[in-house]
PDB file of C-alpha atoms in Angstrom:
ATOM      1  CA  GLY A   1     -24.454   8.131  64.886  1.00  0.00           C
ATOM      2  CA  GLN A   2     -22.976   6.833  61.861  1.00  0.00           C
ATOM      3  CA  SER A   3     -20.844   8.609  59.223  1.00  0.00           C
ATOM      4  CA  LEU A   4     -19.149   7.256  55.996  1.00  0.00           C
ATOM      5  CA  GLU A   5     -16.962   9.502  53.970  1.00  0.00           C
ATOM      6  CA  GLN A   6     -15.859   8.728  50.422  1.00  0.00           C
ATOM      7  CA  PRO A   7     -14.175  10.850  47.728  1.00  0.00           C
ATOM      8  CA  SER A   8     -16.870  12.477  45.613  1.00  0.00           C
ATOM      9  CA  GLU A   9     -15.458  11.872  42.302  1.00  0.00           C
ATOM     10  CA  VAL A  10     -12.839   9.657  40.682  1.00  0.00           C
ATOM     11  CA  THR A  11     -11.801   9.536  36.905  1.00  0.00           C
ATOM     12  CA  ALA A  12      -9.702   6.690  35.550  1.00  0.00           C
ATOM     13  CA  VAL A  13      -8.715   5.291  32.138  1.00  0.00           C
ATOM     14  CA  GLU A  14     -10.207   2.288  30.587  1.00  0.00           C
ATOM     15  CA  GLY A  15      -8.060  -0.839  31.414  1.00  0.00           C
ATOM     16  CA  ALA A  16      -6.595   0.774  34.461  1.00  0.00           C
ATOM     17  CA  ILE A  17      -7.025   0.127  38.198  1.00  0.00           C
ATOM     18  CA  VAL A  18      -8.875   2.573  40.531  1.00  0.00           C
ATOM     19  CA  GLN A  19      -9.363   2.376  44.299  1.00  0.00           C
ATOM     20  CA  ILE A  20     -12.395   3.926  45.935  1.00  0.00           C
ATOM     21  CA  ASN A  21     -11.766   4.633  49.719  1.00  0.00           C
ATOM     22  CA  CYS A  22     -14.401   4.743  52.594  1.00  0.00           C
ATOM     23  CA  THR A  23     -13.807   5.750  56.219  1.00  0.00           C
ATOM     24  CA  TYR A  24     -16.516   5.336  58.558  1.00  0.00           C
ATOM     25  CA  GLN A  25     -17.748   5.882  62.175  1.00  0.00           C
ATOM     26  CA  THR A  26     -20.463   3.831  63.482  1.00  0.00           C
ATOM     27  CA  SER A  27     -21.780   2.449  66.759  1.00  0.00           C
ATOM     28  CA  GLY A  28     -21.291  -1.098  66.583  1.00  0.00           C
ATOM     29  CA  PHE A  29     -20.229  -2.828  63.285  1.00  0.00           C
ATOM     30  CA  TYR A  30     -21.314  -5.735  61.280  1.00  0.00           C
ATOM     31  CA  GLY A  31     -19.436  -5.237  58.290  1.00  0.00           C
ATOM     32  CA  LEU A  32     -18.818  -3.027  55.341  1.00  0.00           C
ATOM     33  CA  SER A  33     -20.535  -3.397  51.964  1.00  0.00           C
ATOM     34  CA  TRP A  34     -20.161  -1.914  48.634  1.00  0.00           C
ATOM     35  CA  TYR A  35     -22.873  -1.010  46.101  1.00  0.00           C
ATOM     36  CA  GLN A  36     -22.897   0.164  42.617  1.00  0.00           C
ATOM     37  CA  GLN A  37     -25.473   2.449  41.014  1.00  0.00           C
ATOM     38  CA  HIS A  38     -25.576   3.539  37.400  1.00  0.00           C
ATOM     39  CA  ASP A  39     -27.394   6.776  36.476  1.00  0.00           C
ATOM     40  CA  GLY A  40     -31.190   6.220  36.489  1.00  0.00           C
ATOM     41  CA  GLY A  41     -30.747   2.859  38.093  1.00  0.00           C
ATOM     42  CA  ALA A  42     -31.161   1.339  41.568  1.00  0.00           C
ATOM     43  CA  PRO A  43     -28.133   0.486  43.839  1.00  0.00           C
ATOM     44  CA  THR A  44     -26.980  -3.101  43.439  1.00  0.00           C
ATOM     45  CA  PHE A  45     -24.948  -4.987  45.905  1.00  0.00           C
ATOM     46  CA  LEU A  46     -21.301  -5.829  44.933  1.00  0.00           C
ATOM     47  CA  SER A  47     -19.320  -7.148  47.910  1.00  0.00           C
ATOM     48  CA  TYR A  48     -19.327  -7.503  51.758  1.00  0.00           C
ATOM     49  CA  ASN A  49     -16.414  -7.615  54.258  1.00  0.00           C
ATOM     50  CA  ALA A  50     -17.111  -8.752  57.805  1.00  0.00           C
ATOM     51  CA  LEU A  51     -13.435  -9.449  58.718  1.00  0.00           C
ATOM     52  CA  ASP A  52     -10.019  -7.681  58.004  1.00  0.00           C
ATOM     53  CA  GLY A  53      -8.506  -8.358  54.602  1.00  0.00           C
ATOM     54  CA  LEU A  54      -9.240  -8.544  50.916  1.00  0.00           C
ATOM     55  CA  GLU A  55     -12.214 -10.165  49.349  1.00  0.00           C
ATOM     56  CA  GLU A  56     -12.140 -10.683  45.609  1.00  0.00           C
ATOM     57  CA  THR A  57     -14.913 -11.145  43.199  1.00  0.00           C
ATOM     58  CA  GLY A  58     -13.880 -11.133  39.652  1.00  0.00           C
ATOM     59  CA  ARG A  59     -12.481  -7.686  38.563  1.00  0.00           C
ATOM     60  CA  PHE A  60     -13.760  -6.178  41.741  1.00  0.00           C
ATOM     61  CA  SER A  61     -12.177  -6.641  45.300  1.00  0.00           C
ATOM     62  CA  SER A  62     -12.991  -5.120  48.474  1.00  0.00           C
ATOM     63  CA  PHE A  63     -10.666  -4.558  51.558  1.00  0.00           C
ATOM     64  CA  LEU A  64     -11.356  -3.830  55.124  1.00  0.00           C
ATOM     65  CA  SER A  65      -9.268  -2.708  58.280  1.00  0.00           C
ATOM     66  CA  ARG A  66     -11.578  -2.620  61.288  1.00  0.00           C
ATOM     67  CA  SER A  67      -8.879  -1.113  63.416  1.00  0.00           C
ATOM     68  CA  ASP A  68      -8.548   1.878  61.052  1.00  0.00           C
ATOM     69  CA  SER A  69     -12.286   2.137  60.354  1.00  0.00           C
ATOM     70  CA  TYR A  70     -11.224   2.032  56.687  1.00  0.00           C
ATOM     71  CA  GLY A  71     -12.129   0.099  53.612  1.00  0.00           C
ATOM     72  CA  TYR A  72     -11.690   0.391  49.885  1.00  0.00           C
ATOM     73  CA  LEU A  73     -13.125  -1.073  46.582  1.00  0.00           C
ATOM     74  CA  LEU A  74     -10.670  -1.934  44.206  1.00  0.00           C
ATOM     75  CA  LEU A  75     -11.774  -2.159  40.407  1.00  0.00           C
ATOM     76  CA  GLN A  76      -9.334  -3.697  38.033  1.00  0.00           C
ATOM     77  CA  GLU A  77      -9.254  -3.671  34.083  1.00  0.00           C
ATOM     78  CA  LEU A  78     -11.648  -0.898  34.224  1.00  0.00           C
ATOM     79  CA  GLN A  79     -14.397  -0.895  31.375  1.00  0.00           C
ATOM     80  CA  MET A  80     -16.480   1.842  30.136  1.00  0.00           C
ATOM     81  CA  LYS A  81     -19.546   0.152  31.714  1.00  0.00           C
ATOM     82  CA  ASP A  82     -17.957   0.564  35.195  1.00  0.00           C
ATOM     83  CA  SER A  83     -18.709   4.406  35.122  1.00  0.00           C
ATOM     84  CA  ALA A  84     -21.316   4.750  37.931  1.00  0.00           C
ATOM     85  CA  SER A  85     -21.592   5.807  41.587  1.00  0.00           C
ATOM     86  CA  TYR A  86     -20.234   3.641  44.228  1.00  0.00           C
ATOM     87  CA  PHE A  87     -21.422   3.475  47.843  1.00  0.00           C
ATOM     88  CA  CYS A  88     -19.934   1.887  50.995  1.00  0.00           C
ATOM     89  CA  ALA A  89     -22.538   0.988  53.518  1.00  0.00           C
ATOM     90  CA  VAL A  90     -22.470  -0.363  57.214  1.00  0.00           C
ATOM     91  CA  ARG A  91     -25.177  -1.675  59.331  1.00  0.00           C
ATOM     92  CA  SER A  92     -25.214  -0.277  62.895  1.00  0.00           C
ATOM     93  CA  GLN A  93     -25.672  -2.476  65.881  1.00  0.00           C
ATOM     94  CA  THR A  94     -27.522   0.180  67.886  1.00  0.00           C
ATOM     95  CA  GLY A  95     -31.274   0.294  68.322  1.00  0.00           C
ATOM     96  CA  ALA A  96     -31.813   1.383  64.741  1.00  0.00           C
ATOM     97  CA  ASN A  97     -29.943  -1.520  63.235  1.00  0.00           C
ATOM     98  CA  ASN A  98     -30.287   0.363  59.949  1.00  0.00           C
ATOM     99  CA  LEU A  99     -28.186   0.041  56.851  1.00  0.00           C
ATOM    100  CA  PHE A 100     -26.410   3.304  56.290  1.00  0.00           C
ATOM    101  CA  PHE A 101     -24.711   4.451  53.149  1.00  0.00           C
ATOM    102  CA  GLY A 102     -21.605   6.586  52.400  1.00  0.00           C
ATOM    103  CA  THR A 103     -21.611   9.789  50.589  1.00  0.00           C
ATOM    104  CA  GLY A 104     -20.950   8.047  47.256  1.00  0.00           C
ATOM    105  CA  THR A 105     -18.183   8.279  44.639  1.00  0.00           C
ATOM    106  CA  ARG A 106     -18.901   9.071  41.061  1.00  0.00           C
ATOM    107  CA  LEU A 107     -16.529   7.034  38.841  1.00  0.00           C
ATOM    108  CA  THR A 108     -15.990   8.206  35.430  1.00  0.00           C
ATOM    109  CA  VAL A 109     -13.980   5.790  33.096  1.00  0.00           C
ATOM    110  CA  ILE A 110     -12.562   7.379  29.966  1.00  0.00           C
ATOM    111  CA  PRO A 111     -11.078   5.945  26.867  1.00  0.00           C
TER     112      PRO A 111
ATOM    113  CA  ASP B   1     -39.817 -12.749  38.563  1.00  0.00           C
ATOM    114  CA  THR B   2     -38.383 -12.442  42.167  1.00  0.00           C
ATOM    115  CA  ALA B   3     -37.704  -8.909  42.849  1.00  0.00           C
ATOM    116  CA  VAL B   4     -38.448  -5.686  44.682  1.00  0.00           C
ATOM    117  CA  SER B   5     -41.024  -3.544  42.877  1.00  0.00           C
ATOM    118  CA  GLN B   6     -42.283  -0.218  43.561  1.00  0.00           C
ATOM    119  CA  THR B   7     -44.843   1.933  41.733  1.00  0.00           C
ATOM    120  CA  PRO B   8     -45.171   4.449  40.381  1.00  0.00           C
ATOM    121  CA  LYS B   9     -41.754   4.901  38.768  1.00  0.00           C
ATOM    122  CA  TYR B  10     -42.509   8.747  38.206  1.00  0.00           C
ATOM    123  CA  LEU B  11     -44.901  10.921  40.362  1.00  0.00           C
ATOM    124  CA  VAL B  12     -45.416  14.568  39.598  1.00  0.00           C
ATOM    125  CA  THR B  13     -47.763  16.315  41.957  1.00  0.00           C
ATOM    126  CA  GLN B  14     -48.634  19.810  43.337  1.00  0.00           C
ATOM    127  CA  MET B  15     -47.478  21.153  46.648  1.00  0.00           C
ATOM    128  CA  GLY B  16     -50.034  20.275  49.547  1.00  0.00           C
ATOM    129  CA  ASN B  17     -51.119  16.979  48.033  1.00  0.00           C
ATOM    130  CA  ASP B  18     -51.050  13.616  49.620  1.00  0.00           C
ATOM    131  CA  LYS B  19     -49.353  10.773  47.855  1.00  0.00           C
ATOM    132  CA  SER B  20     -48.555   7.099  48.225  1.00  0.00           C
ATOM    133  CA  ILE B  21     -45.697   4.955  46.917  1.00  0.00           C
ATOM    134  CA  LYS B  22     -46.198   1.283  46.930  1.00  0.00           C
ATOM    135  CA  CYS B  23     -43.566  -1.462  47.381  1.00  0.00           C
ATOM    136  CA  GLU B  24     -43.690  -5.149  47.228  1.00  0.00           C
ATOM    137  CA  GLN B  25     -40.986  -7.790  47.719  1.00  0.00           C
ATOM    138  CA  ASN B  26     -41.350 -11.443  46.898  1.00  0.00           C
ATOM    139  CA  LEU B  27     -37.863 -12.451  48.081  1.00  0.00           C
ATOM    140  CA  GLY B  28     -38.914 -13.705  51.541  1.00  0.00           C
ATOM    141  CA  HIS B  29     -36.998 -10.903  53.288  1.00  0.00           C
ATOM    142  CA  ASP B  30     -37.800 -10.033  56.935  1.00  0.00           C
ATOM    143  CA  THR B  31     -36.895  -6.456  56.595  1.00  0.00           C
ATOM    144  CA  MET B  32     -37.893  -3.624  54.327  1.00  0.00           C
ATOM    145  CA  TYR B  33     -36.608  -0.176  53.936  1.00  0.00           C
ATOM    146  CA  TRP B  34     -37.455   3.203  52.505  1.00  0.00           C
ATOM    147  CA  TYR B  35     -34.500   5.481  51.228  1.00  0.00           C
ATOM    148  CA  LYS B  36     -34.509   8.962  49.974  1.00  0.00           C
ATOM    149  CA  GLN B  37     -31.837  10.061  47.252  1.00  0.00           C
ATOM    150  CA  ASP B  38     -31.570  13.627  46.768  1.00  0.00           C
ATOM    151  CA  SER B  39     -29.865  15.546  43.902  1.00  0.00           C
ATOM    152  CA  LYS B  40     -26.497  15.133  45.305  1.00  0.00           C
ATOM    153  CA  LYS B  41     -26.982  11.333  45.285  1.00  0.00           C
ATOM    154  CA  PHE B  42     -26.862  10.909  49.029  1.00  0.00           C
ATOM    155  CA  LEU B  43     -28.884   7.823  50.107  1.00  0.00           C
ATOM    156  CA  LYS B  44     -30.608   8.562  53.376  1.00  0.00           C
ATOM    157  CA  ILE B  45     -32.397   5.879  55.393  1.00  0.00           C
ATOM    158  CA  MET B  46     -35.920   6.981  56.155  1.00  0.00           C
ATOM    159  CA  PHE B  47     -37.449   3.928  57.703  1.00  0.00           C
ATOM    160  CA  SER B  48     -36.882   0.195  58.329  1.00  0.00           C
ATOM    161  CA  TYR B  49     -39.537  -2.314  59.174  1.00  0.00           C
ATOM    162  CA  ASN B  50     -38.800  -5.806  60.585  1.00  0.00           C
ATOM    163  CA  ASN B  51     -41.430  -8.018  62.148  1.00  0.00           C
ATOM    164  CA  LYS B  52     -43.773  -5.384  62.649  1.00  0.00           C
ATOM    165  CA  GLU B  53     -41.169  -3.093  64.362  1.00  0.00           C
ATOM    166  CA  LEU B  54     -40.774   0.267  62.700  1.00  0.00           C
ATOM    167  CA  ILE B  55     -37.463   2.173  63.156  1.00  0.00           C
ATOM    168  CA  ILE B  56     -37.878   5.655  62.075  1.00  0.00           C
ATOM    169  CA  ASN B  57     -34.958   7.932  61.339  1.00  0.00           C
ATOM    170  CA  GLU B  58     -35.435  10.857  63.564  1.00  0.00           C
ATOM    171  CA  THR B  59     -34.863  13.364  60.879  1.00  0.00           C
ATOM    172  CA  VAL B  60     -37.789  12.290  58.733  1.00  0.00           C
ATOM    173  CA  PRO B  61     -40.728  14.633  59.016  1.00  0.00           C
ATOM    174  CA  ASN B  62     -43.864  13.069  60.468  1.00  0.00           C
ATOM    175  CA  ARG B  63     -45.670  13.851  57.161  1.00  0.00           C
ATOM    176  CA  PHE B  64     -44.046  10.753  56.031  1.00  0.00           C
ATOM    177  CA  SER B  65     -45.630   7.496  57.223  1.00  0.00           C
ATOM    178  CA  PRO B  66     -44.849   3.852  56.139  1.00  0.00           C
ATOM    179  CA  LYS B  67     -47.665   1.425  56.184  1.00  0.00           C
ATOM    180  CA  SER B  68     -47.080  -2.323  56.053  1.00  0.00           C
ATOM    181  CA  PRO B  69     -50.138  -4.622  55.495  1.00  0.00           C
ATOM    182  CA  ASP B  70     -47.763  -7.627  55.694  1.00  0.00           C
ATOM    183  CA  LYS B  71     -44.233  -8.367  55.567  1.00  0.00           C
ATOM    184  CA  ALA B  72     -44.061  -8.429  51.743  1.00  0.00           C
ATOM    185  CA  HIS B  73     -45.300  -4.887  51.472  1.00  0.00           C
ATOM    186  CA  LEU B  74     -44.042  -1.526  52.804  1.00  0.00           C
ATOM    187  CA  ASN B  75     -45.887   1.465  51.411  1.00  0.00           C
ATOM    188  CA  LEU B  76     -44.800   4.951  51.789  1.00  0.00           C
ATOM    189  CA  HIS B  77     -47.517   7.770  52.308  1.00  0.00           C
ATOM    190  CA  ILE B  78     -46.478  11.420  52.267  1.00  0.00           C
ATOM    191  CA  ASN B  79     -48.943  14.173  53.379  1.00  0.00           C
ATOM    192  CA  SER B  80     -48.853  17.814  52.453  1.00  0.00           C
ATOM    193  CA  LEU B  81     -46.105  17.518  49.998  1.00  0.00           C
ATOM    194  CA  GLU B  82     -43.398  20.134  49.826  1.00  0.00           C
ATOM    195  CA  LEU B  83     -40.935  21.195  47.225  1.00  0.00           C
ATOM    196  CA  GLY B  84     -38.076  19.859  49.192  1.00  0.00           C
ATOM    197  CA  ASP B  85     -39.616  16.416  49.079  1.00  0.00           C
ATOM    198  CA  SER B  86     -38.630  16.095  45.344  1.00  0.00           C
ATOM    199  CA  ALA B  87     -36.102  13.288  45.228  1.00  0.00           C
ATOM    200  CA  VAL B  88     -35.935   9.595  44.237  1.00  0.00           C
ATOM    201  CA  TYR B  89     -37.432   7.271  46.867  1.00  0.00           C
ATOM    202  CA  PHE B  90     -36.064   3.672  46.930  1.00  0.00           C
ATOM    203  CA  CYS B  91     -37.702   0.715  48.590  1.00  0.00           C
ATOM    204  CA  ALA B  92     -35.428  -2.035  49.463  1.00  0.00           C
ATOM    205  CA  SER B  93     -35.651  -5.447  51.271  1.00  0.00           C
ATOM    206  CA  GLY B  94     -33.086  -7.703  53.070  1.00  0.00           C
ATOM    207  CA  TYR B  95     -32.527  -9.917  55.909  1.00  0.00           C
ATOM    208  CA  LEU B  96     -31.908  -8.419  59.400  1.00  0.00           C
ATOM    209  CA  ARG B  97     -28.323  -7.821  60.214  1.00  0.00           C
ATOM    210  CA  ASP B  98     -27.397  -8.774  56.576  1.00  0.00           C
ATOM    211  CA  THR B  99     -25.736  -5.994  54.648  1.00  0.00           C
ATOM    212  CA  GLU B 100     -27.034  -7.009  51.295  1.00  0.00           C
ATOM    213  CA  ALA B 101     -30.167  -5.246  50.379  1.00  0.00           C
ATOM    214  CA  PHE B 102     -32.168  -5.375  47.246  1.00  0.00           C
ATOM    215  CA  PHE B 103     -33.415  -2.351  45.853  1.00  0.00           C
ATOM    216  CA  GLY B 104     -36.616  -1.438  43.805  1.00  0.00           C
ATOM    217  CA  GLN B 105     -36.346   0.624  40.635  1.00  0.00           C
ATOM    218  CA  GLY B 106     -37.071   3.923  42.370  1.00  0.00           C
ATOM    219  CA  THR B 107     -39.781   6.547  42.270  1.00  0.00           C
ATOM    220  CA  ARG B 108     -38.957   9.919  41.035  1.00  0.00           C
ATOM    221  CA  LEU B 109     -41.047  12.222  42.997  1.00  0.00           C
ATOM    222  CA  THR B 110     -41.386  15.775  41.640  1.00  0.00           C
ATOM    223  CA  VAL B 111     -43.301  18.460  43.647  1.00  0.00           C
ATOM    224  CA  VAL B 112     -44.381  21.547  41.641  1.00  0.00           C
TER     225      VAL B 112
END
């Protein structure tokens, strides 16, 4: 089966940097993705790591270590609008080949 | 507009009723999904559908059945609704083996 664990809540100050961790267990592995979901909205894709290392997209970066089954999302220069839930996700290579989401991290940015 | 669209956005119904949620994507994707998001925000995969192959999450009750008239549509039919079915249901689409999925706006189902 698959399991993806994230901290349930994180609070950070506007302008600061915050890291959201994800540890996963999965049968087969295509890569780790990150999604953002604002209250009342739909999840939207942020980033994807297939290989080890850091991927940077503007203020957001994502890191993957396949040997550690671990990744994180790094948000820099936090803005109030970054307050949302963040999910890591993996695709399984087993028969289901489905896209599985982590438990989600609620990020609150405070002034 | 290119998107994943699902209807209705809100659905309030009584226990025991049967209801359907419709989903359409015009992104040309080959795979569609249904997810259930409960009050704790867990996003749980219910079904995926690719090239007429349906993958069912084994924990989904058989009261839930997806129906796909073509690869652009994956509707969700729910029989004998129960209080525990209350949740937000998201349709999504993407390419097989791609980890980027595009989500519909969600349907908030409330069973009373």
